[in-house]
Amino acid sequence: MLSTTTSSATVRRVIERRYHHGNLREALLRRAQEVIRERGVAALSLRELARDVGVSHAAPRRHFADRGALLDALALAGFARLGAALRAGHDEARPDDYGGAIRAVAHAYVDFAVRDADLLELMFAGKHGDDGEVNAEIDAAARAAFGPVLELIVSAQDAALLPAGDPERVGMIHLATIQGIATLLRAGMVTADQVDGLVEDAAAQFLAAAVQTQA
Amino acid sequence: MLSTTTSSATVRRVIERRYHHGNLREALLRRAQEVIRERGVAALSLRELARDVGVSHAAPRRHFADRGALLDALALAGFARLGAALRAGHDEARPDDYGGAIRAVAHAYVDFAVRDADLLELMFAGKHGDDGEVNAEIDAAARAAFGPVLELIVSAQDAALLPAGDPERVGMIHLATIQGIATLLRAGMVTADQVDGLVEDAAAQFLAAAVQTQA
DNA sequence: ACCTGAACACCGTTCAAGT
DNA sequence: ACCTGAACACCGTTCAAGT
């Protein structure tokens, strides 16, 4: 039918147009996340990405100076998404239920780590940049993502449920524990059905140790 | 001088011979560890390795079926070295000083993680093998490496310093915490001078939470 | 402003051939 | 038994050229 032909031609033109209006960057990032999830960071190739998205192999250069720049952008987007997930976990609990919030955030973190294990590894890979220094933008995004955890600790301290003290330090141990559980799962040293129990233990230990410190 | 010429020719022949007698494999593994330490796993190239060691680019194939097999061998060797380091840490403490032993092992672990951050990441990368399953040999090596930690917990339980219970589960939380501290350090979220304090906190929390569980 | 096509130097993998 | 050399298909990066 004529209308079908017309509309399909229109769609084609629109798609072509979109790439000329700044959407190639998003398309590349979206596809890159899929590839990482399916086959890992090592299998991520700029040329294949360009092919998948229907553009020449040199086109990504407009948006990402090199492969490292693409990885940095992925890490940045990853921290934004992780931050949203942690915040959503935090908001699942009732406002005064600090223990519940701590557990919900921990579970949200591990869920993210399971679903996007390779992306998380990339996010924590550090040494973004040729000379081995930490990318300041990514570092800031990471700290922002963990904001809900710190707020939680400060709130609990205000409510006298946790002893006063540097929330960064108290929270860092807890964060390390959760992150470590995710790593052990990824390595196969912990099975999927053990994870929930370990996360519960970690949250309980976090609260218990805080009380212990207080005594 | 004649003798110098003779001996240098002898050395050359010996080196050539060594490669023909099964040392190419060790030479490749040794050089690979250096490259990983200096420039990371992603920068590891079989061809460059062969060049560095003075052999043709196809020679490594005799000893490693492909790049993945080399990485597996590196992970295996890494766990052997990590196990030795943890055992050495354990032996630093007096036989009856469980708290000291736990702290020493934790510090040994983080030291390894700092010195060989990229290797450790490779060791925990999981999914060795094309279809995403965990390599059984590497998994066994990992469990063997963490043997000293489990022994420690069992000993402490026998001495009634820790509550009875599954040592794997009790120890796994502690191990996760230490591993997580290493990851946060690598990511730049924790500075090098904070690490010792965090490790001390983690060890104290481990013992405190155990006491708490007992009560 | 954004993308293409050709070019360059690298890489992993394979395989016949050498000693 | 162990290694070499040529070959293939891929990759990241660069750059002149197109629209």
Coordinates of C-alpha atoms (C1' of nucleotides) in Angstrom, one line a residue:
Chain A
M1 CA 0.0 0.0 0.0
L2 CA 1.1 3.5 -0.7
S3 CA 0.5 4.8 2.8
T4 CA 2.7 2.0 4.2
T5 CA 5.5 2.8 1.8
T6 CA 5.3 6.4 2.6
S7 CA 5.3 6.0 6.3
S8 CA 8.2 3.5 6.3
A9 CA 10.2 6.0 4.2
T10 CA 9.2 8.7 6.7
V11 CA 10.4 6.5 9.6
R12 CA 13.7 5.9 7.8
R13 CA 14.2 9.6 7.2
V14 CA 13.3 10.3 10.8
I15 CA 15.8 7.7 12.1
E16 CA 18.5 9.1 9.8
R17 CA 17.7 12.5 11.1
R18 CA 17.8 11.5 14.7
Y19 CA 21.4 10.5 14.3
H20 CA 22.1 13.9 12.9
H21 CA 20.5 15.6 15.8
G22 CA 22.6 14.2 18.7
N23 CA 21.0 10.8 19.3
L24 CA 23.9 8.7 18.1
R25 CA 25.6 9.2 21.5
E26 CA 22.6 7.9 23.4
A27 CA 22.1 5.0 20.9
L28 CA 25.7 4.0 21.4
L29 CA 25.5 4.1 25.1
R30 CA 22.3 2.1 25.2
R31 CA 23.7 -0.6 23.0
A32 CA 27.0 -0.6 24.9
Q33 CA 25.1 -1.4 28.1
E34 CA 23.4 -4.3 26.4
V35 CA 26.7 -5.7 25.1
I36 CA 28.4 -5.4 28.5
R37 CA 25.5 -7.2 30.2
E38 CA 25.6 -10.0 27.6
R39 CA 29.3 -10.4 27.0
G40 CA 31.3 -8.2 29.3
V41 CA 33.4 -5.1 28.9
A42 CA 36.3 -6.9 27.2
A43 CA 33.9 -7.8 24.3
L44 CA 32.9 -4.2 23.8
S45 CA 34.1 -2.9 20.4
L46 CA 33.5 0.5 19.0
R47 CA 33.3 -0.9 15.5
E48 CA 30.7 -3.4 16.4
L49 CA 28.7 -0.8 18.3
A50 CA 28.8 1.4 15.2
R51 CA 27.7 -1.5 13.1
D52 CA 24.8 -2.4 15.4
V53 CA 23.6 1.2 15.4
G54 CA 23.9 1.5 11.7
V55 CA 26.6 4.0 11.3
S56 CA 30.2 4.1 10.0
H57 CA 33.0 2.9 12.2
A58 CA 34.4 6.4 12.4
A59 CA 31.2 8.1 13.5
P60 CA 31.4 7.4 17.2
R61 CA 34.5 9.6 17.2
R62 CA 32.3 12.7 17.1
H63 CA 30.9 11.7 20.5
F64 CA 33.7 9.8 22.2
A65 CA 37.3 10.7 21.7
D66 CA 38.3 7.1 22.2
R67 CA 37.2 3.8 23.7
G68 CA 38.2 5.0 27.2
A69 CA 35.9 8.0 26.9
L70 CA 33.0 5.7 26.1
L71 CA 33.8 3.6 29.1
D72 CA 33.9 6.7 31.3
A73 CA 30.5 7.8 30.0
L74 CA 29.2 4.3 30.8
A75 CA 30.6 4.4 34.3
L76 CA 29.0 7.9 34.8
A77 CA 25.6 6.7 33.6
G78 CA 26.0 3.6 35.8
F79 CA 26.5 5.6 39.0
A80 CA 23.5 7.7 38.1
R81 CA 21.4 4.6 37.7
L82 CA 22.8 3.0 40.9
G83 CA 22.1 6.1 42.9
A84 CA 18.5 6.1 41.7
A85 CA 18.2 2.4 42.7
L86 CA 19.6 3.0 46.2
R87 CA 17.3 5.9 46.7
A88 CA 14.3 3.9 45.6
G89 CA 15.3 1.2 48.1
H90 CA 15.6 3.7 50.8
D91 CA 12.1 5.0 50.1
E92 CA 10.6 1.6 50.4
A93 CA 11.0 1.7 54.1
R94 CA 8.8 3.8 56.4
P95 CA 10.5 7.1 57.3
D96 CA 11.3 6.1 60.9
D97 CA 12.4 2.6 60.1
Y98 CA 16.1 3.0 59.9
G99 CA 16.9 -0.7 60.1
G100 CA 14.4 -1.5 57.3
A101 CA 15.9 1.3 55.2
I102 CA 19.4 0.0 55.7
R103 CA 18.4 -3.5 54.7
A104 CA 16.4 -2.2 51.7
V105 CA 19.3 -0.2 50.4
A106 CA 21.7 -3.1 50.9
H107 CA 19.4 -5.4 48.9
A108 CA 19.0 -2.8 46.2
Y109 CA 22.8 -2.6 45.9
V110 CA 23.2 -6.3 45.6
D111 CA 20.4 -6.5 43.1
F112 CA 22.2 -4.0 40.9
A113 CA 25.5 -5.8 41.4
V114 CA 23.9 -9.1 40.2
R115 CA 22.1 -7.6 37.2
D116 CA 25.0 -5.4 36.1
A117 CA 28.1 -7.2 37.4
D118 CA 30.4 -6.2 34.6
L119 CA 29.2 -2.6 34.6
L120 CA 29.7 -2.4 38.3
E121 CA 33.3 -3.7 37.9
L122 CA 33.9 -1.0 35.2
M123 CA 32.4 1.6 37.5
F124 CA 34.9 0.7 40.2
A125 CA 37.8 0.0 37.9
G126 CA 39.4 3.3 38.9
K127 CA 42.3 4.7 36.9
H128 CA 40.1 6.2 34.3
G129 CA 42.5 8.3 32.4
D130 CA 45.8 7.4 30.8
D131 CA 48.2 8.3 33.6
G132 CA 46.3 6.3 36.2
E133 CA 44.6 9.1 38.1
V134 CA 41.0 8.9 39.2
N135 CA 38.5 10.7 37.0
A136 CA 37.1 13.5 39.1
E137 CA 33.7 13.5 37.4
I138 CA 33.2 9.8 38.0
D139 CA 34.5 10.1 41.5
A140 CA 31.9 12.8 42.2
A141 CA 29.1 10.6 40.6
A142 CA 30.1 7.7 42.8
R143 CA 29.9 9.8 46.0
A144 CA 26.6 11.2 44.9
A145 CA 25.2 7.7 44.3
F146 CA 26.1 6.7 47.8
G147 CA 24.4 9.8 49.2
P148 CA 21.3 8.0 50.4
V149 CA 23.5 5.7 52.5
L150 CA 25.2 8.5 54.3
E151 CA 21.9 10.4 54.8
L152 CA 20.5 7.3 56.4
I153 CA 23.4 7.1 58.8
V154 CA 23.1 10.8 59.7
S155 CA 19.4 10.4 60.3
A156 CA 19.9 7.4 62.5
Q157 CA 22.5 9.2 64.5
D158 CA 20.1 12.1 64.9
A159 CA 17.6 9.7 66.2
A160 CA 20.3 8.3 68.6
L161 CA 20.0 4.9 67.0
L162 CA 23.6 5.0 66.0
P163 CA 26.4 6.6 68.0
A164 CA 27.7 9.9 66.8
G165 CA 30.8 9.7 64.7
D166 CA 32.1 10.1 61.2
P167 CA 29.3 8.8 59.0
E168 CA 31.7 8.3 56.1
R169 CA 33.8 6.0 58.2
V170 CA 30.9 4.1 59.8
G171 CA 29.1 3.8 56.4
M172 CA 32.3 2.9 54.5
I173 CA 32.6 -0.4 56.4
H174 CA 29.0 -1.3 55.7
L175 CA 29.4 -0.3 52.0
A176 CA 32.5 -2.4 51.8
T177 CA 30.7 -5.4 53.2
I178 CA 27.8 -5.1 50.7
Q179 CA 30.2 -4.5 47.8
G180 CA 32.3 -7.5 48.9
I181 CA 29.3 -9.8 49.0
A182 CA 28.6 -8.8 45.4
T183 CA 32.2 -9.5 44.4
L184 CA 32.1 -13.0 46.1
L185 CA 28.9 -13.7 44.3
R186 CA 30.4 -12.7 41.0
A187 CA 33.4 -14.9 41.7
G188 CA 31.1 -17.9 42.4
M189 CA 32.3 -18.2 46.0
V190 CA 28.8 -17.4 47.2
T191 CA 25.7 -18.8 45.6
A192 CA 22.6 -16.7 44.7
D193 CA 20.5 -18.3 47.4
Q194 CA 23.1 -17.4 50.1
V195 CA 23.1 -13.7 49.2
D196 CA 19.9 -12.5 50.9
G197 CA 21.0 -14.2 54.2
L198 CA 24.5 -12.6 54.0
V199 CA 23.0 -9.2 53.3
E200 CA 20.7 -9.6 56.3
D201 CA 23.7 -10.6 58.4
A202 CA 25.6 -7.6 57.2
A203 CA 22.9 -5.2 58.1
A204 CA 22.4 -6.7 61.5
Q205 CA 26.1 -6.7 62.1
F206 CA 26.3 -3.0 61.1
L207 CA 23.6 -2.1 63.6
A208 CA 25.0 -4.4 66.3
A209 CA 28.6 -3.2 66.0
A210 CA 27.3 0.4 66.2
V211 CA 25.6 -0.4 69.5
Q212 CA 28.7 -2.2 70.7
T213 CA 30.8 0.9 70.0
Q214 CA 28.3 3.0 71.9
A215 CA 28.6 0.8 75.0
Chain B
M1 CA 88.5 -12.3 24.9
L2 CA 87.8 -15.8 23.8
S3 CA 86.4 -17.0 27.1
T4 CA 83.9 -14.2 27.2
T5 CA 82.7 -15.0 23.6
T6 CA 82.5 -18.6 24.5
S7 CA 80.5 -18.1 27.7
S8 CA 78.1 -15.6 26.0
A9 CA 77.5 -18.1 23.3
T10 CA 77.0 -20.7 26.0
V11 CA 74.4 -18.5 27.7
R12 CA 72.6 -17.9 24.4
R13 CA 72.5 -21.6 23.8
V14 CA 71.3 -22.3 27.3
I15 CA 68.5 -19.7 27.0
E16 CA 67.4 -21.1 23.7
R17 CA 67.5 -24.5 25.2
R18 CA 65.5 -23.4 28.2
Y19 CA 62.7 -22.4 26.0
H20 CA 62.8 -25.8 24.4
H21 CA 62.6 -27.5 27.8
G22 CA 59.4 -26.1 29.1
N23 CA 60.4 -22.7 30.5
L24 CA 58.6 -20.6 27.9
R25 CA 55.4 -21.1 29.9
E26 CA 57.0 -19.8 33.1
A27 CA 58.6 -16.9 31.3
L28 CA 55.3 -15.8 29.7
L29 CA 53.5 -16.0 33.1
R30 CA 56.2 -14.0 34.8
R31 CA 56.2 -11.3 32.2
A32 CA 52.4 -11.2 32.1
Q33 CA 52.2 -10.5 35.8
E34 CA 54.6 -7.6 35.3
V35 CA 52.5 -6.2 32.5
I36 CA 49.3 -6.5 34.5
R37 CA 50.9 -4.7 37.4
E38 CA 52.1 -1.9 35.2
R39 CA 49.3 -1.4 32.7
G40 CA 46.4 -3.7 33.6
V41 CA 44.8 -6.8 32.2
A42 CA 43.3 -5.0 29.2
A43 CA 46.8 -4.0 28.0
L44 CA 47.9 -7.6 28.1
S45 CA 48.7 -8.9 24.6
L46 CA 49.9 -12.4 23.7
R47 CA 52.0 -11.0 20.8
E48 CA 53.7 -8.4 22.9
L49 CA 54.4 -11.0 25.6
A50 CA 56.0 -13.3 23.0
R51 CA 58.1 -10.4 21.7
D52 CA 59.2 -9.5 25.2
V53 CA 60.3 -13.0 25.9
G54 CA 62.0 -13.3 22.5
V55 CA 59.9 -15.9 20.8
S56 CA 57.6 -15.8 17.8
H57 CA 54.0 -14.7 18.2
A58 CA 52.7 -18.2 17.5
A59 CA 54.9 -19.9 20.1
P60 CA 52.7 -19.3 23.2
R61 CA 50.0 -21.4 21.6
R62 CA 52.0 -24.5 22.6
H63 CA 51.4 -23.6 26.3
F64 CA 48.1 -21.6 26.3
A65 CA 45.3 -22.5 23.9
D66 CA 44.2 -18.9 23.7
R67 CA 44.3 -15.6 25.7
G68 CA 41.6 -16.9 28.1
A69 CA 43.8 -19.9 29.0
L70 CA 46.6 -17.6 29.9
L71 CA 44.3 -15.4 32.1
D72 CA 43.1 -18.6 33.8
A73 CA 46.7 -19.7 34.5
L74 CA 47.4 -16.2 35.9
A75 CA 44.3 -16.4 38.2
L76 CA 45.4 -19.8 39.4
A77 CA 48.9 -18.6 40.2
G78 CA 47.4 -15.5 41.9
F79 CA 45.4 -17.5 44.3
A80 CA 48.4 -19.7 45.2
R81 CA 50.4 -16.5 46.0
L82 CA 47.4 -14.9 47.9
G83 CA 47.0 -18.1 49.9
A84 CA 50.7 -18.0 50.9
A85 CA 50.4 -14.4 51.8
L86 CA 47.4 -15.0 54.1
R87 CA 49.1 -17.9 55.7
A88 CA 52.2 -15.8 56.4
G89 CA 50.0 -13.2 57.9
H90 CA 48.3 -15.7 60.1
D91 CA 51.7 -17.1 61.3
E92 CA 52.8 -13.6 62.4
A93 CA 50.5 -13.7 65.4
R94 CA 51.1 -15.8 68.4
P95 CA 49.3 -19.2 68.3
D96 CA 46.7 -18.2 71.0
D97 CA 46.2 -14.6 69.8
Y98 CA 43.1 -15.0 67.5
G99 CA 42.4 -11.3 67.4
G100 CA 45.9 -10.6 66.3
A101 CA 45.8 -13.3 63.7
I102 CA 42.5 -12.0 62.3
R103 CA 43.9 -8.5 62.0
A104 CA 47.2 -9.8 60.5
V105 CA 45.4 -11.8 57.8
A106 CA 43.1 -8.9 57.0
H107 CA 46.1 -6.6 56.6
A108 CA 47.9 -9.2 54.4
Y109 CA 44.9 -9.4 52.2
V110 CA 44.6 -5.7 51.7
D111 CA 48.4 -5.5 51.0
F112 CA 48.0 -8.0 48.3
A113 CA 45.0 -6.1 46.9
V114 CA 46.9 -2.9 46.8
R115 CA 50.0 -4.3 45.2
D116 CA 48.1 -6.5 42.7
A117 CA 44.8 -4.7 42.2
D118 CA 44.3 -5.7 38.6
L119 CA 45.4 -9.3 39.1
L120 CA 42.9 -9.6 42.0
E121 CA 40.2 -8.3 39.8
L122 CA 41.1 -10.9 37.2
M123 CA 41.1 -13.6 39.9
F124 CA 37.5 -12.6 40.9
A125 CA 36.3 -11.9 37.4
G126 CA 34.5 -15.2 37.4
K127 CA 33.1 -16.6 34.2
H128 CA 36.3 -18.1 33.1
G129 CA 35.3 -20.3 30.2
D130 CA 33.3 -19.3 27.2
D131 CA 29.8 -20.2 28.3
G132 CA 30.0 -18.2 31.5
E133 CA 30.5 -21.0 34.0
V134 CA 33.0 -20.8 36.8
N135 CA 36.2 -22.6 36.2
A136 CA 36.3 -25.4 38.8
E137 CA 40.1 -25.4 39.1
I138 CA 40.2 -21.7 39.9
D139 CA 37.2 -22.0 42.2
A140 CA 39.1 -24.7 44.2
A141 CA 42.2 -22.6 44.3
A142 CA 40.3 -19.7 45.6
R143 CA 38.8 -21.8 48.4
A144 CA 42.2 -23.2 49.2
A145 CA 43.6 -19.7 49.5
F146 CA 41.0 -18.7 52.0
G147 CA 41.7 -21.8 54.1
P148 CA 43.7 -20.0 56.7
V149 CA 40.8 -17.7 57.4
L150 CA 38.4 -20.6 58.0
E151 CA 40.9 -22.4 60.1
L152 CA 41.3 -19.3 62.2
I153 CA 37.5 -19.1 62.8
V154 CA 37.3 -22.8 63.7
S155 CA 40.2 -22.4 66.2
A156 CA 38.5 -19.4 67.7
Q157 CA 35.3 -21.3 68.0
D158 CA 37.1 -24.2 69.7
A159 CA 38.6 -21.7 72.2
A160 CA 35.0 -20.4 72.7
L161 CA 36.1 -16.9 71.6
L162 CA 33.6 -17.1 68.8
P163 CA 30.1 -18.6 68.9
A164 CA 29.6 -22.0 67.3
G165 CA 28.1 -21.7 63.9
D166 CA 28.9 -22.2 60.2
P167 CA 32.4 -20.8 59.9
E168 CA 31.9 -20.4 56.1
R169 CA 29.0 -18.0 56.8
V170 CA 30.6 -16.1 59.7
G171 CA 33.9 -15.8 57.7
M172 CA 32.3 -14.9 54.5
I173 CA 30.9 -11.7 55.9
H174 CA 34.4 -10.8 57.2
L175 CA 36.0 -11.7 53.9
A176 CA 33.5 -9.7 52.0
T177 CA 34.2 -6.6 54.2
I178 CA 38.0 -6.9 53.6
Q179 CA 37.5 -7.5 49.9
G180 CA 35.1 -4.5 49.7
I181 CA 37.7 -2.2 51.4
A182 CA 40.2 -3.2 48.7
T183 CA 37.6 -2.4 46.0
L184 CA 36.8 1.0 47.5
L185 CA 40.5 1.8 47.7
R186 CA 41.0 0.8 44.1
A187 CA 38.0 3.0 43.1
G188 CA 39.6 5.9 44.9
M189 CA 36.7 6.2 47.3
V190 CA 39.0 5.4 50.2
T191 CA 42.5 6.8 50.5
A192 CA 45.6 4.7 51.3
D193 CA 46.0 6.3 54.7
Q194 CA 42.4 5.4 55.7
V195 CA 42.8 1.7 54.9
D196 CA 44.6 0.5 58.0
G197 CA 41.9 2.1 60.2
L198 CA 39.1 0.6 58.2
V199 CA 40.8 -2.9 58.4
E200 CA 41.1 -2.5 62.2
D201 CA 37.4 -1.5 62.4
A202 CA 36.4 -4.4 60.3
A203 CA 38.3 -6.9 62.5
A204 CA 36.9 -5.3 65.6
Q205 CA 33.4 -5.4 64.2
F206 CA 33.9 -9.0 63.2
L207 CA 34.7 -10.0 66.8
A208 CA 32.2 -7.7 68.3
A209 CA 29.3 -8.9 66.2
A210 CA 30.3 -12.5 67.0
V211 CA 30.0 -11.7 70.7
Q212 CA 26.8 -9.9 70.1
T213 CA 25.4 -12.9 68.3
Q214 CA 26.4 -15.1 71.3
A215 CA 24.5 -12.9 73.8
Chain C
dA1 C1' 27.8 20.1 12.5
dC2 C1' 28.0 15.4 11.6
dC3 C1' 29.2 11.4 9.1
dT4 C1' 31.9 8.4 5.5
dG5 C1' 35.9 5.7 3.4
dA6 C1' 40.4 4.6 3.0
dA7 C1' 44.6 3.9 5.5
dC8 C1' 47.8 2.5 9.3
dA9 C1' 49.5 -0.2 12.9
dC10 C1' 48.1 -3.4 16.0
dC11 C1' 45.8 -7.8 17.7
dG12 C1' 44.1 -13.2 18.4
dT13 C1' 44.0 -17.3 16.0
dT14 C1' 45.1 -20.9 12.6
dC15 C1' 48.1 -23.9 10.0
dA16 C1' 51.6 -25.6 7.1
dA17 C1' 56.4 -25.9 7.5
dG18 C1' 60.8 -26.2 9.7
dT19 C1' 64.5 -28.2 13.5
Chain D
dA1 C1' 58.3 -31.9 21.0
dC2 C1' 58.6 -27.2 20.2
dC3 C1' 58.8 -23.1 17.5
dT4 C1' 58.4 -20.1 12.9
dG5 C1' 56.2 -17.4 9.1
dA6 C1' 52.6 -16.3 6.4
dA7 C1' 47.7 -15.6 6.3
dC8 C1' 43.0 -14.2 7.9
dA9 C1' 39.7 -11.5 10.1
dC10 C1' 39.3 -8.3 13.4
dC11 C1' 40.3 -4.0 16.1
dG12 C1' 41.3 1.4 17.6
dT13 C1' 42.7 5.6 15.7
dT14 C1' 43.5 9.1 12.2
dC15 C1' 42.3 12.2 8.5
dA16 C1' 40.9 13.9 4.2
dA17 C1' 36.6 14.2 2.0
dG18 C1' 31.7 14.5 1.6
dT19 C1' 26.5 16.5 2.8

